[in-house]
Short mmCIF file of C-alpha atoms (C1' of nucleotides) in Angstrom, two decimals:
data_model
loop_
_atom_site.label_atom_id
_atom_site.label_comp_id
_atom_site.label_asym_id
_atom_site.label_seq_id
_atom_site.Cartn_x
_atom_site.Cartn_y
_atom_site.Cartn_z
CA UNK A 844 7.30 15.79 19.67
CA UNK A 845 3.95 15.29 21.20
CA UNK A 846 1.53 18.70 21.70
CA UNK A 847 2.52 19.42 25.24
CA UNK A 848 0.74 22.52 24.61
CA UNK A 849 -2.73 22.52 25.75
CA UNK A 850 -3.87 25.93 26.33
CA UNK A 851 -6.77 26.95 23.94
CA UNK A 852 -5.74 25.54 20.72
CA UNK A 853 -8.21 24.46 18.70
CA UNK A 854 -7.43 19.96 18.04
CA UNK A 855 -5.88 20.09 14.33
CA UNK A 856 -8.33 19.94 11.25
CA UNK A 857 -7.25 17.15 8.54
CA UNK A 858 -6.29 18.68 5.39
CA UNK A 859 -8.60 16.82 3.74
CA UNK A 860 -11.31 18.42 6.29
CA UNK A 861 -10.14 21.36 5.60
CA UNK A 862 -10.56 20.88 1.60
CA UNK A 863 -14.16 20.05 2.02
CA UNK A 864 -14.94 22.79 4.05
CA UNK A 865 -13.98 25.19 1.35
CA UNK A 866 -15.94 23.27 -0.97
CA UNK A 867 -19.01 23.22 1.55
CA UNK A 868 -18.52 26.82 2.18
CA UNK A 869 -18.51 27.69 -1.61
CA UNK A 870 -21.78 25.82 -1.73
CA UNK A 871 -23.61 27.69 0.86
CA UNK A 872 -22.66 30.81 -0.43
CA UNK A 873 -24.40 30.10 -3.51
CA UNK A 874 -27.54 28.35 -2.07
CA UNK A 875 -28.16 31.45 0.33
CA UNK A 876 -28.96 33.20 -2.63
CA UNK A 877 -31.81 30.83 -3.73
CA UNK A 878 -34.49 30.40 -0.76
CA UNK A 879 -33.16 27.67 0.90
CA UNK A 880 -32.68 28.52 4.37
CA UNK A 881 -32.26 24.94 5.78
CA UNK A 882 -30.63 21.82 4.46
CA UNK A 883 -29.04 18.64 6.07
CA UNK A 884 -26.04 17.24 6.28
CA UNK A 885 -26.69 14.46 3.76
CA UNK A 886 -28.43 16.89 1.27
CA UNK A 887 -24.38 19.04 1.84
CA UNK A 888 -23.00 15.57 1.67
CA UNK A 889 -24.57 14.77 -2.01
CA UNK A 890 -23.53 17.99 -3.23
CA UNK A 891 -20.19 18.10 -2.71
CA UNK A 892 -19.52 14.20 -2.95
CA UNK A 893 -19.12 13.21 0.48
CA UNK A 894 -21.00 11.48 2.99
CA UNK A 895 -23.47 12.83 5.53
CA UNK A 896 -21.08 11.31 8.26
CA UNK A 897 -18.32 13.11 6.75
CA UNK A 898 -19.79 16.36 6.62
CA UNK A 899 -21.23 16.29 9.96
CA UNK A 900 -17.62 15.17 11.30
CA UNK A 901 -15.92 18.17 9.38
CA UNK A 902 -18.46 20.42 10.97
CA UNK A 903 -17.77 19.23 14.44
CA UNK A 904 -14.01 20.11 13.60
CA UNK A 905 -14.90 23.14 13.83
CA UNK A 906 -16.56 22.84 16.77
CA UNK A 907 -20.16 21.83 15.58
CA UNK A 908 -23.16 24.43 15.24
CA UNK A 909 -25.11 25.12 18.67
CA UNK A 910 -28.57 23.92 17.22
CA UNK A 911 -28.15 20.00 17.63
CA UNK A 912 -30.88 18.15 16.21
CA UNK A 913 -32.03 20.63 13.61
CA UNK A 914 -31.14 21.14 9.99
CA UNK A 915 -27.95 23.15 9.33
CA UNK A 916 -29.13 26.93 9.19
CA UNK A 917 -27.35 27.66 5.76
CA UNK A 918 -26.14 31.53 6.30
CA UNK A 919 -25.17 30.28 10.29
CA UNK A 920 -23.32 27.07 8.92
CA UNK A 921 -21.59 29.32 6.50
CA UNK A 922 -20.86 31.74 8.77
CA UNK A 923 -18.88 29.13 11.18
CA UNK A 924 -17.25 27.68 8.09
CA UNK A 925 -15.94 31.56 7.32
CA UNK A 926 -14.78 32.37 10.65
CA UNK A 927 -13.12 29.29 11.76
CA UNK A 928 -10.74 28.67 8.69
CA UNK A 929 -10.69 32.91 8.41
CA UNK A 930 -12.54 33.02 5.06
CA UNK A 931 -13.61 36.19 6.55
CA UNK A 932 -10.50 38.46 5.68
CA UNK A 933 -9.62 40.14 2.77
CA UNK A 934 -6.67 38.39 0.42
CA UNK A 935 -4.25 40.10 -2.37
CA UNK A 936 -3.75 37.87 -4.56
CA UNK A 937 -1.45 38.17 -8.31
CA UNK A 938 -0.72 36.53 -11.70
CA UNK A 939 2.77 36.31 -12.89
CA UNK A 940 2.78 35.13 -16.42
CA UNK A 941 0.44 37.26 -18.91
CA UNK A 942 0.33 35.14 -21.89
CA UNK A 943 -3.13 33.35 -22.58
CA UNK A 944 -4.13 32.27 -19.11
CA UNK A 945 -3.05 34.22 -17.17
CA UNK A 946 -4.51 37.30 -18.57
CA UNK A 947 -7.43 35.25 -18.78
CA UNK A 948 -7.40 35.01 -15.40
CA UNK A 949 -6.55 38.85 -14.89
CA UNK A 950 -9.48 39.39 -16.43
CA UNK A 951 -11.71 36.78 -14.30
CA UNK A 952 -14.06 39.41 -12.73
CA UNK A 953 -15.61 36.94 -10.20
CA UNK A 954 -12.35 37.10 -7.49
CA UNK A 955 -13.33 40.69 -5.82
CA UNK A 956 -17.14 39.30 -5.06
CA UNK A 957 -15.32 36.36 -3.21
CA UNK A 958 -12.88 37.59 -0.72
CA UNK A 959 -9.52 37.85 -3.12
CA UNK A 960 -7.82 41.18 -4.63
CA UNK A 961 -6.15 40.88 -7.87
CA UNK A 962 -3.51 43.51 -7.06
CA UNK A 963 -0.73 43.15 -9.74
CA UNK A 964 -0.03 41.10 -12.69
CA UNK A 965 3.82 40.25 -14.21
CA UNK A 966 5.82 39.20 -16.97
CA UNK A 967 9.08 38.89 -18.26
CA UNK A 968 7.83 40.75 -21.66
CA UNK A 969 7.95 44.33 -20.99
CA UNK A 970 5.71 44.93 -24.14
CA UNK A 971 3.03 43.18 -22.62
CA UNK A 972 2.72 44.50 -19.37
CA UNK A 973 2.78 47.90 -21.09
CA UNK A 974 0.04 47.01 -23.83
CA UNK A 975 -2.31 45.10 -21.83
CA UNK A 976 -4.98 47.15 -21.37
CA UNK A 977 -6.45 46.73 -17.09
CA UNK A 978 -7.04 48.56 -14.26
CA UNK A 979 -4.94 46.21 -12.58
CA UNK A 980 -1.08 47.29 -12.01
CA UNK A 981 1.15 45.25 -14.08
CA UNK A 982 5.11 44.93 -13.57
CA UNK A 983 8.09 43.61 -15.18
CA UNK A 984 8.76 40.10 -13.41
CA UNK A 985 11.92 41.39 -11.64
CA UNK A 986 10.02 43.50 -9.73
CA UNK A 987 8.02 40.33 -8.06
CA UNK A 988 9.99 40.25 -4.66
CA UNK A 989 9.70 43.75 -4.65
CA UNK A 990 6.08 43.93 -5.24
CA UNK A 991 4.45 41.26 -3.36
CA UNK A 992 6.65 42.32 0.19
CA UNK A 993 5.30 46.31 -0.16
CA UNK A 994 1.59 45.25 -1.29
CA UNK A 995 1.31 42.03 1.05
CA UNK A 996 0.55 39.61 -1.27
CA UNK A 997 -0.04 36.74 0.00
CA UNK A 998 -1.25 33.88 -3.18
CA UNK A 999 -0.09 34.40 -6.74
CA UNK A 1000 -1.22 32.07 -10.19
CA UNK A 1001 1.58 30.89 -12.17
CA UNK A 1002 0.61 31.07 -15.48
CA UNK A 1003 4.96 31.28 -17.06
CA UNK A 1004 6.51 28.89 -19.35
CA UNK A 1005 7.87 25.67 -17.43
CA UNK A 1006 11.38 26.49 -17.79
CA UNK A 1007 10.72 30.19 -15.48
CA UNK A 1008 8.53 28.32 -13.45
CA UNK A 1009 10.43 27.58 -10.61
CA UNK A 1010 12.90 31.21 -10.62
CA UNK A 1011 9.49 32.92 -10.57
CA UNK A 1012 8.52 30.74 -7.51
CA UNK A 1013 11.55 31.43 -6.36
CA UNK A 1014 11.15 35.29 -6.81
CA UNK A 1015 7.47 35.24 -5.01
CA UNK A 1016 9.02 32.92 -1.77
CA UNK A 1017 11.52 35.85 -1.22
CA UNK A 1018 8.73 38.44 -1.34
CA UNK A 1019 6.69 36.18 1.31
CA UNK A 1020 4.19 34.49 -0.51
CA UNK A 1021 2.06 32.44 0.86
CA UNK A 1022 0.23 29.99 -1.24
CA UNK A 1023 0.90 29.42 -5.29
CA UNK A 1024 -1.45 27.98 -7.55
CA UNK A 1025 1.09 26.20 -10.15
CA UNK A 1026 -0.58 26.08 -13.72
CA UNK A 1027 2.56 25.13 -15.16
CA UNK A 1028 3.36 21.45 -15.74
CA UNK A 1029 6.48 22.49 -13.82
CA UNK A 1030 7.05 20.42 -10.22
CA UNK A 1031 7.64 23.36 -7.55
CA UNK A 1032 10.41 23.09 -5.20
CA UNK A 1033 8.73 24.90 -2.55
CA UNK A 1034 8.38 23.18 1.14
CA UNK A 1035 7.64 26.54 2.90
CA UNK A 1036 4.80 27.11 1.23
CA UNK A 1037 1.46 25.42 -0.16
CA UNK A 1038 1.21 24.41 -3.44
CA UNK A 1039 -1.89 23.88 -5.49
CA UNK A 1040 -1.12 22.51 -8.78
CA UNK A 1041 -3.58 22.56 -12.20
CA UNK A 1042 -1.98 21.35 -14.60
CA UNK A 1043 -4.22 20.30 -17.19
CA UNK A 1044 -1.91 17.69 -18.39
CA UNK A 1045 -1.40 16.26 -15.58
CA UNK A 1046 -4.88 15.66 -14.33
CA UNK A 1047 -5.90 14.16 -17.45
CA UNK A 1048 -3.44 11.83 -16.58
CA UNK A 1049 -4.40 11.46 -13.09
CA UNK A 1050 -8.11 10.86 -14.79
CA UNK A 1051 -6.59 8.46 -17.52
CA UNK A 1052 -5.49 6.05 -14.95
CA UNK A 1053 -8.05 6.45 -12.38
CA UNK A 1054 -10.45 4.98 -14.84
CA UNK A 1055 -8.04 2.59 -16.30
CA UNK A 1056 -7.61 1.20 -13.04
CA UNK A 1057 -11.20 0.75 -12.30
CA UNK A 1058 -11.54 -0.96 -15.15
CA UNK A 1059 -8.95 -3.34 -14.79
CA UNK A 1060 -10.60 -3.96 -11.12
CA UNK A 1061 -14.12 -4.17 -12.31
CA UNK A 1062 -13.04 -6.63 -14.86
CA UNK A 1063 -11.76 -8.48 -11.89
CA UNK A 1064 -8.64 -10.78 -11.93
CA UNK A 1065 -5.16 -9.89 -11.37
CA UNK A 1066 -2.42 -11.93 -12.92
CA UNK A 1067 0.92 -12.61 -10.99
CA UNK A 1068 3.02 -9.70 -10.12
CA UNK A 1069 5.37 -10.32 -13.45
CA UNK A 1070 5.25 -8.92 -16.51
CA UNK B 706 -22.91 2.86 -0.60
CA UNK B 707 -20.89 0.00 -0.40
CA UNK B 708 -20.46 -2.37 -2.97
CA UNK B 709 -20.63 -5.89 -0.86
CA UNK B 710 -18.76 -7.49 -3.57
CA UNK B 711 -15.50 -8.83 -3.12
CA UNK B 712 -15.94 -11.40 -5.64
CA UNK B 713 -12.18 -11.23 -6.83
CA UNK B 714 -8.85 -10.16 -4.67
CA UNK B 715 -6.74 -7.50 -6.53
CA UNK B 716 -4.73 -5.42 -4.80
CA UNK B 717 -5.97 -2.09 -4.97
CA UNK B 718 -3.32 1.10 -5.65
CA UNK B 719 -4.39 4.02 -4.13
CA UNK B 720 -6.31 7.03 -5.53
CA UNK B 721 -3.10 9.15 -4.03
CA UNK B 722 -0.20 6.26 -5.10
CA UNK B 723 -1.96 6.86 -8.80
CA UNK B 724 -1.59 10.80 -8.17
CA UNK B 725 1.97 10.63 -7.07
CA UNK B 726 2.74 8.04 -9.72
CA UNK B 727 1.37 10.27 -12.10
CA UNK B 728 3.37 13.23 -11.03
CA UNK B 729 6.82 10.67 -11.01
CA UNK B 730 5.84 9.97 -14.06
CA UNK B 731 5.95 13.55 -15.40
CA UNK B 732 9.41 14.23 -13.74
CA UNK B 733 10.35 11.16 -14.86
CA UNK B 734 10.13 11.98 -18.59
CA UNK B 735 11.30 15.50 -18.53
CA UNK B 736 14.44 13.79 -16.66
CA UNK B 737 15.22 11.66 -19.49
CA UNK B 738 15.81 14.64 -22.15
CA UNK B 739 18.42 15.13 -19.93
CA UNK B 740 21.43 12.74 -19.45
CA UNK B 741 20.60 11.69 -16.15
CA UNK B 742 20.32 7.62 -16.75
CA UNK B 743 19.50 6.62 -12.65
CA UNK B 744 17.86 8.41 -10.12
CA UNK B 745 17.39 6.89 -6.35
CA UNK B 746 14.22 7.20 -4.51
CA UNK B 747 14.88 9.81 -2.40
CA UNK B 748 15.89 12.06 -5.13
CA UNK B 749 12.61 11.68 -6.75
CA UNK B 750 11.09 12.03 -3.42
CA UNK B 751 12.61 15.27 -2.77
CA UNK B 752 11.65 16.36 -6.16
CA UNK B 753 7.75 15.50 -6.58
CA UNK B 754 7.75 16.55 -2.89
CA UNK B 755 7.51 13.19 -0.85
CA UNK B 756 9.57 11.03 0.72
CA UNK B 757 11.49 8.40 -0.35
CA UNK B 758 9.61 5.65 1.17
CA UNK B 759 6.69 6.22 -0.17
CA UNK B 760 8.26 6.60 -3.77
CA UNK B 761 9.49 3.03 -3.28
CA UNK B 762 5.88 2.05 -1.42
CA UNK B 763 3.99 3.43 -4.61
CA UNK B 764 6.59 1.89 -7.25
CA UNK B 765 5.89 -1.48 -5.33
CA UNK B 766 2.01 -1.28 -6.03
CA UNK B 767 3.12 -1.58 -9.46
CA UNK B 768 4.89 -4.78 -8.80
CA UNK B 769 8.36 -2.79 -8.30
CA UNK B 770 11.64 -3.17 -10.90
CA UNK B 771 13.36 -6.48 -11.10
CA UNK B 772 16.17 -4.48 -10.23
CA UNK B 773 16.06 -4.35 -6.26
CA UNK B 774 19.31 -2.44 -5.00
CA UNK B 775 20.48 -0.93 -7.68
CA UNK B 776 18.93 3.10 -8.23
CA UNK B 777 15.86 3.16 -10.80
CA UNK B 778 16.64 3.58 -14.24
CA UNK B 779 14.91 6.19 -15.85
CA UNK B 780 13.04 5.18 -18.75
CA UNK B 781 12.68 2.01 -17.33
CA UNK B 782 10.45 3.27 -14.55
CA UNK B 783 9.20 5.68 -16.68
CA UNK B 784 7.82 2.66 -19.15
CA UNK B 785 7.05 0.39 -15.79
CA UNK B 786 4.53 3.65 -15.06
CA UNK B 787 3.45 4.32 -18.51
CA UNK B 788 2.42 0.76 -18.83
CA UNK B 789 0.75 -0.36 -15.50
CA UNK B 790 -1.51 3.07 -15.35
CA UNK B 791 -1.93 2.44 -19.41
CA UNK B 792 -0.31 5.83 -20.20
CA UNK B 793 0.46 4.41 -23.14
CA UNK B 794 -2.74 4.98 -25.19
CA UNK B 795 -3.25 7.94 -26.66
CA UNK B 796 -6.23 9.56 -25.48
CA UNK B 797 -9.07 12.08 -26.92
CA UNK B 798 -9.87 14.97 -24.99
CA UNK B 799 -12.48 17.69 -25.80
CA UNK B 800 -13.04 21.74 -25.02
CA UNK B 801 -16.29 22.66 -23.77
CA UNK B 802 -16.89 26.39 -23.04
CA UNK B 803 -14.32 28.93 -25.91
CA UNK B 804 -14.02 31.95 -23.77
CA UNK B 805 -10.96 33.05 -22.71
CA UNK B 806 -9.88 30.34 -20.72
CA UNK B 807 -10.95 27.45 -23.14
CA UNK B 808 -9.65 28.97 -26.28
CA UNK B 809 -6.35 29.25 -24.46
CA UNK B 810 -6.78 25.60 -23.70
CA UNK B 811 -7.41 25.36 -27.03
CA UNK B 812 -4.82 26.78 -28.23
CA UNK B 813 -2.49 25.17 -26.35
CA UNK B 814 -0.05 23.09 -27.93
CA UNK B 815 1.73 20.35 -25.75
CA UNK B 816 -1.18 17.86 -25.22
CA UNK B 817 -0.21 16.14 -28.21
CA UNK B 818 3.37 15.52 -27.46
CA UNK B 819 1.62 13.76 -23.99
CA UNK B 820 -0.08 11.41 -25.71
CA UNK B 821 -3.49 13.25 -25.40
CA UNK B 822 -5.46 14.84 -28.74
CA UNK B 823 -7.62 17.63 -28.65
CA UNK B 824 -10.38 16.22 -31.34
CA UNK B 825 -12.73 18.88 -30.48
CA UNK B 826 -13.97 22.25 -29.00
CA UNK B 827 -17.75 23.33 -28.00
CA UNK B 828 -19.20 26.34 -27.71
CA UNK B 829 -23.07 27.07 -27.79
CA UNK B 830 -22.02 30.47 -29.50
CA UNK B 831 -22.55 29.97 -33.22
CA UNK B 832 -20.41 33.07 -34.19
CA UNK B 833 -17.49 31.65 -31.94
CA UNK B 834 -17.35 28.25 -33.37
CA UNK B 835 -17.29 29.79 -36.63
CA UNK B 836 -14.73 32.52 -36.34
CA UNK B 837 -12.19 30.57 -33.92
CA UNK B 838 -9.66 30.32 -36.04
CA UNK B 839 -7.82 26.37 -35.48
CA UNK B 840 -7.54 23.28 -37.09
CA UNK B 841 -9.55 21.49 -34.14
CA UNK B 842 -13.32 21.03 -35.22
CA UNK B 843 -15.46 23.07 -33.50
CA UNK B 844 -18.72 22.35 -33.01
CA UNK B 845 -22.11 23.61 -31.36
CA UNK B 846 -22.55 22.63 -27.67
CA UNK B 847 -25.49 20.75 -28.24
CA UNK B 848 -23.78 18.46 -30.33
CA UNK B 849 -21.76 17.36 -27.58
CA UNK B 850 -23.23 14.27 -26.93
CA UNK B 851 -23.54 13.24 -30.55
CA UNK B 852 -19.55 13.78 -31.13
CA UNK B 853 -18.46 12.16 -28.32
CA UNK B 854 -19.84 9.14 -28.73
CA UNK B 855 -18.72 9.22 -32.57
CA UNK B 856 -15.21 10.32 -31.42
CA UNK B 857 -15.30 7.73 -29.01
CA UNK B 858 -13.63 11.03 -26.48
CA UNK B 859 -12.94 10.31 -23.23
CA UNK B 860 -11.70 13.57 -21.79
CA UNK B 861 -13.22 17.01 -21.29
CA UNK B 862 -12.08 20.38 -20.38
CA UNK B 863 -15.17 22.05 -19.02
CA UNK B 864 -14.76 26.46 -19.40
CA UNK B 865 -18.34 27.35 -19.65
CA UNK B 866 -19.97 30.11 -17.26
CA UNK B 867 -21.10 28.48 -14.14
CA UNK B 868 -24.75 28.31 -14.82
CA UNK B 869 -24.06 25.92 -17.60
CA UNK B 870 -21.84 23.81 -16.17
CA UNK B 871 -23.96 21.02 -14.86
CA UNK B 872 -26.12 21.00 -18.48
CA UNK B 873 -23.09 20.74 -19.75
CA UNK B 874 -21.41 18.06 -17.84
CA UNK B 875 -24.04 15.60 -18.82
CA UNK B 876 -24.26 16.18 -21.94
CA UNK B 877 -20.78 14.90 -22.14
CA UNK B 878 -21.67 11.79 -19.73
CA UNK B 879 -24.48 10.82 -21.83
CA UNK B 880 -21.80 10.95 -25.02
CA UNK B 881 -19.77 8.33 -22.58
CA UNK B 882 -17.14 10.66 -21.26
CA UNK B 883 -14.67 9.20 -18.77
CA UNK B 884 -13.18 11.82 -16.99
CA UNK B 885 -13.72 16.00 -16.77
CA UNK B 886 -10.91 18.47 -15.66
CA UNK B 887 -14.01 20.90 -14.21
CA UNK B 888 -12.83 25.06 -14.44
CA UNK B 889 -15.86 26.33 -13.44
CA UNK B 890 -16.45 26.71 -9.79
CA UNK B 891 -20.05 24.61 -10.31
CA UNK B 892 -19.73 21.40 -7.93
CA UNK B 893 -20.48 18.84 -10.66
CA UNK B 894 -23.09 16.01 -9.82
CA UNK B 895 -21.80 13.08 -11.59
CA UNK B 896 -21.02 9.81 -9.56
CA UNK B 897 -20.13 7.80 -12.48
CA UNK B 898 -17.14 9.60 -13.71
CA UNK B 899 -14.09 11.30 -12.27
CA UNK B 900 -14.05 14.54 -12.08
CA UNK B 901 -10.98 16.95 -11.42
CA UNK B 902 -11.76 20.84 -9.95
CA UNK B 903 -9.66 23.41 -10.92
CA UNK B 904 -11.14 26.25 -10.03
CA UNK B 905 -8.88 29.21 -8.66
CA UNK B 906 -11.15 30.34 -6.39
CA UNK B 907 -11.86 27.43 -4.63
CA UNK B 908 -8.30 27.09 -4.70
CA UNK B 909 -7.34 30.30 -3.26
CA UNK B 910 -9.69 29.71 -0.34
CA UNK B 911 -8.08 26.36 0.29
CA UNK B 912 -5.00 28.12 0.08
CA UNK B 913 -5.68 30.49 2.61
CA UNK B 914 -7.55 27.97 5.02
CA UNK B 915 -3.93 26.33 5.50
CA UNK B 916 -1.65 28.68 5.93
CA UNK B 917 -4.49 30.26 8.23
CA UNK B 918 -4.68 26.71 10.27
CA UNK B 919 -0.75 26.41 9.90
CA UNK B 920 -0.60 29.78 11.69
CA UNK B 921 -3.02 29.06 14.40
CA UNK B 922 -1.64 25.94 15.33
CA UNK B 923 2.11 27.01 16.08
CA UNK B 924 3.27 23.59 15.64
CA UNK B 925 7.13 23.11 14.65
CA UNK B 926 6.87 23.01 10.85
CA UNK B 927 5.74 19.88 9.20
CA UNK B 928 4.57 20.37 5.39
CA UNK B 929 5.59 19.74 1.85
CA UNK B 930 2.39 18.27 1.42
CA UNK B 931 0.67 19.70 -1.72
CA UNK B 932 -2.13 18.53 -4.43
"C1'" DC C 792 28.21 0.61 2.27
"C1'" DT C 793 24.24 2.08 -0.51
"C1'" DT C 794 19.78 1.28 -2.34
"C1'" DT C 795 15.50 -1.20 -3.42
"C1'" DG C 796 11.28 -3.85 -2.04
"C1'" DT C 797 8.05 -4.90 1.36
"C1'" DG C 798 5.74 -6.95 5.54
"C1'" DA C 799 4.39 -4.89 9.74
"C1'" DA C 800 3.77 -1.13 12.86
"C1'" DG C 801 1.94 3.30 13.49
"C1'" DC C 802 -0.96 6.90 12.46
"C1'" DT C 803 -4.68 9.53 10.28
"C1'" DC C 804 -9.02 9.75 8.31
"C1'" DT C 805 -13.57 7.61 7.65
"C1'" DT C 806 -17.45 5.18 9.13
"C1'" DC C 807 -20.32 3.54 12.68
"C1'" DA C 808 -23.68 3.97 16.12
"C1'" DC C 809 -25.94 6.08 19.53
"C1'" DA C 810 -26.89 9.92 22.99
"C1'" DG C 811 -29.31 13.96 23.01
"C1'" DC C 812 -31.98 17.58 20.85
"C1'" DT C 813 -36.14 19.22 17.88
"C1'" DA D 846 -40.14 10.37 13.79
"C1'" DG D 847 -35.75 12.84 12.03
"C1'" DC D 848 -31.48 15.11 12.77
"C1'" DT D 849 -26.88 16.58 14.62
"C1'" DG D 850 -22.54 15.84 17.33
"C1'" DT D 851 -19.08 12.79 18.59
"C1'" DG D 852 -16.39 9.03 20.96
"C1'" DA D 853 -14.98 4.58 19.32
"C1'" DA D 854 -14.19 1.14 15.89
"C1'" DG D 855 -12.51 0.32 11.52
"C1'" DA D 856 -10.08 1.09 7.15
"C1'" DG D 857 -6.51 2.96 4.60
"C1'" DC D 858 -2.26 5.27 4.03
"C1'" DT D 859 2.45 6.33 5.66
"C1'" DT D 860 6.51 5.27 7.97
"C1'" DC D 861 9.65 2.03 9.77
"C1'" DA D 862 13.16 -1.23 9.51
"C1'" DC D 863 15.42 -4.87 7.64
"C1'" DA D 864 16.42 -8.64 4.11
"C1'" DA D 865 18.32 -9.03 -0.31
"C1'" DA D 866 20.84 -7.12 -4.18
"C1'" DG D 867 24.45 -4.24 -6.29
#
DNA sequence: CTTTGTGAAGCTCTTCACAGCT
DNA sequence: AGCTGTGAAGAGCTTCACAAAG
């Protein structure tokens, strides 16, 4: 049905949009630490690997900055970028899975200095989540429902073997999750939630034929449809 | 920057059609350990998250089965796939960065049976290339270049700290790399190859910025849209 | 009747181009 | 001059709907 509703909401952001902006966000934050204070929208637009058009469009989805004409302010841009897609508030996040990555990840110090708590990690193994030595609580995997509804968790890694995969998504829907990033190779059955996945496999096969295709195009030519 | 060259007609499959194709293709095989022999369209839809349509729009950029109205078979498709995005060459990949994260990539042991080898790991740490205990060669990262082009690799796994990441990155496109799966959060500057992000935080923001945007807009639920 | 394959319609995102500001 | 903000045009992807096959 069509948006009949026309009251103050704000006209819908492309995904896509939406993708960049994070991306242009996590490039401000770092250049307001250098001494730039101004930059354009092509300069963003090279960065990230966009055009300036693009990146001046995405900022207008947000409702533009008030200084038309002049260089993006970089702390004011970022600011706008923050409060519009609510990069502002605090997030729990947790890892369920503590074999190699994930307590890799548990041990990523950088996620505190950028908005995200790691609040609890999990696994099936009870021996690991009482030998791993953190500050951060770790639980036995059937506790995940439990857990993430009394802390409020809203994003969790996946870092299990394939086959738990999708009981452990499962297990973190019922507590109320709201985003997973999958780094299992497994394919999530999830459509009330969003999904990030990183599997390593699969983008190098994602890659693999990205640049096998251009190849074939660059090389021009395409034969019939048989084969 | 538009290449005003349409000096051949080929019809173009698109970057998303290669990433679904890729994911179908994943399913696909796992699906034929089992004893599953067909599978419909909207089965595989509902399974890589997509709909049916657009499975049979993307299988028909690869010239479709000769088999119109009867379901897919399996390993046919799977082969149809495997051969038109050249997933049927083994590839060489590389580690770059052995912390945590990259010896755990490292140590990893399913890339093989996917048809990708891990022919070597990097790290500028002398002592960790020498006490990393694996049967990959591990080398010095400023041999990169030098062993890339020798190994003729043409995938990398970049785990370095941040600051490094862009040295880093061409280093491996002046050894010819064709593709990195990037785990820092740097934003790479590379136009020549394709690059992949995987970088939690960037994907926790994203994350957040839709559910966020979901919840703002009130709209009846549309989703099951996920990267 | 069910299911694929695919032109064509429909829709969303990108690019253009220019008004208006600095 | 250079730059942003943004409707409008254009391109590209998705969805539709139906012919042909099983």
């Amino acid at each position: 049905m069509d948006a009949v509703n026309y009251s103050h909401v704000m006209k819908k952001i492309p995904e896509i949009a939406i993708m960049r902006l994070s991306k242009m966000y996590q490039f401000l934050l770092r250049l307001s630490e250098s001494k730039e204070s101004h930059i354009s929208s092509s300069e963003i637009g090279d960065y990230i690997g966009t055009s300036a058009n693009t990146v001046r469009k995405d900022v207008s989805y947000l409702g533009g900055t008030q200084t038309t004409g002049a260089r993006y302010e970089v702390t004011r841009l970022a600011a706008l970028i923050a409060e519009k897609l609510a990069f502002t508030a605090r997030r729990k996040a947790c890892v369920v899975g503590l074999g190699k990555i994930g307590s890799a990840i548990l041990f990523y110090d950088r996620f505190e200095k950028q908005g995200f708590d790691l609040v609890a990690g999990f696994d099936s193994n009870i021996n690991k989540v009482e030998t791993l030595k953190t500050k951060i609580p770790l639980y036995p995997s059937h506790m995940i429902e439990e857990i993430v509804k009394r802390d409020a968790i809203e994003l969790a890694v996946l870092c299990v073997p394939v086959d738990s995969a999708q009981g452990c998504a499962e297990r973190l829907m019922r507590g109320g999750i709201k985003g997973i990033v999958n780094y299992t190779s497994a394919i999530l059955k999830t459509n009330l939630i969003h999904v990030s996945n990183v599997d390593i496999t699969g983008e190098f096969r994602a890659l693999s034929a990205l640049f096998e295709i251009d190849r074939q195009g660059t090389q021009g030519g395409n034969d019939g449809k048989s084969l």
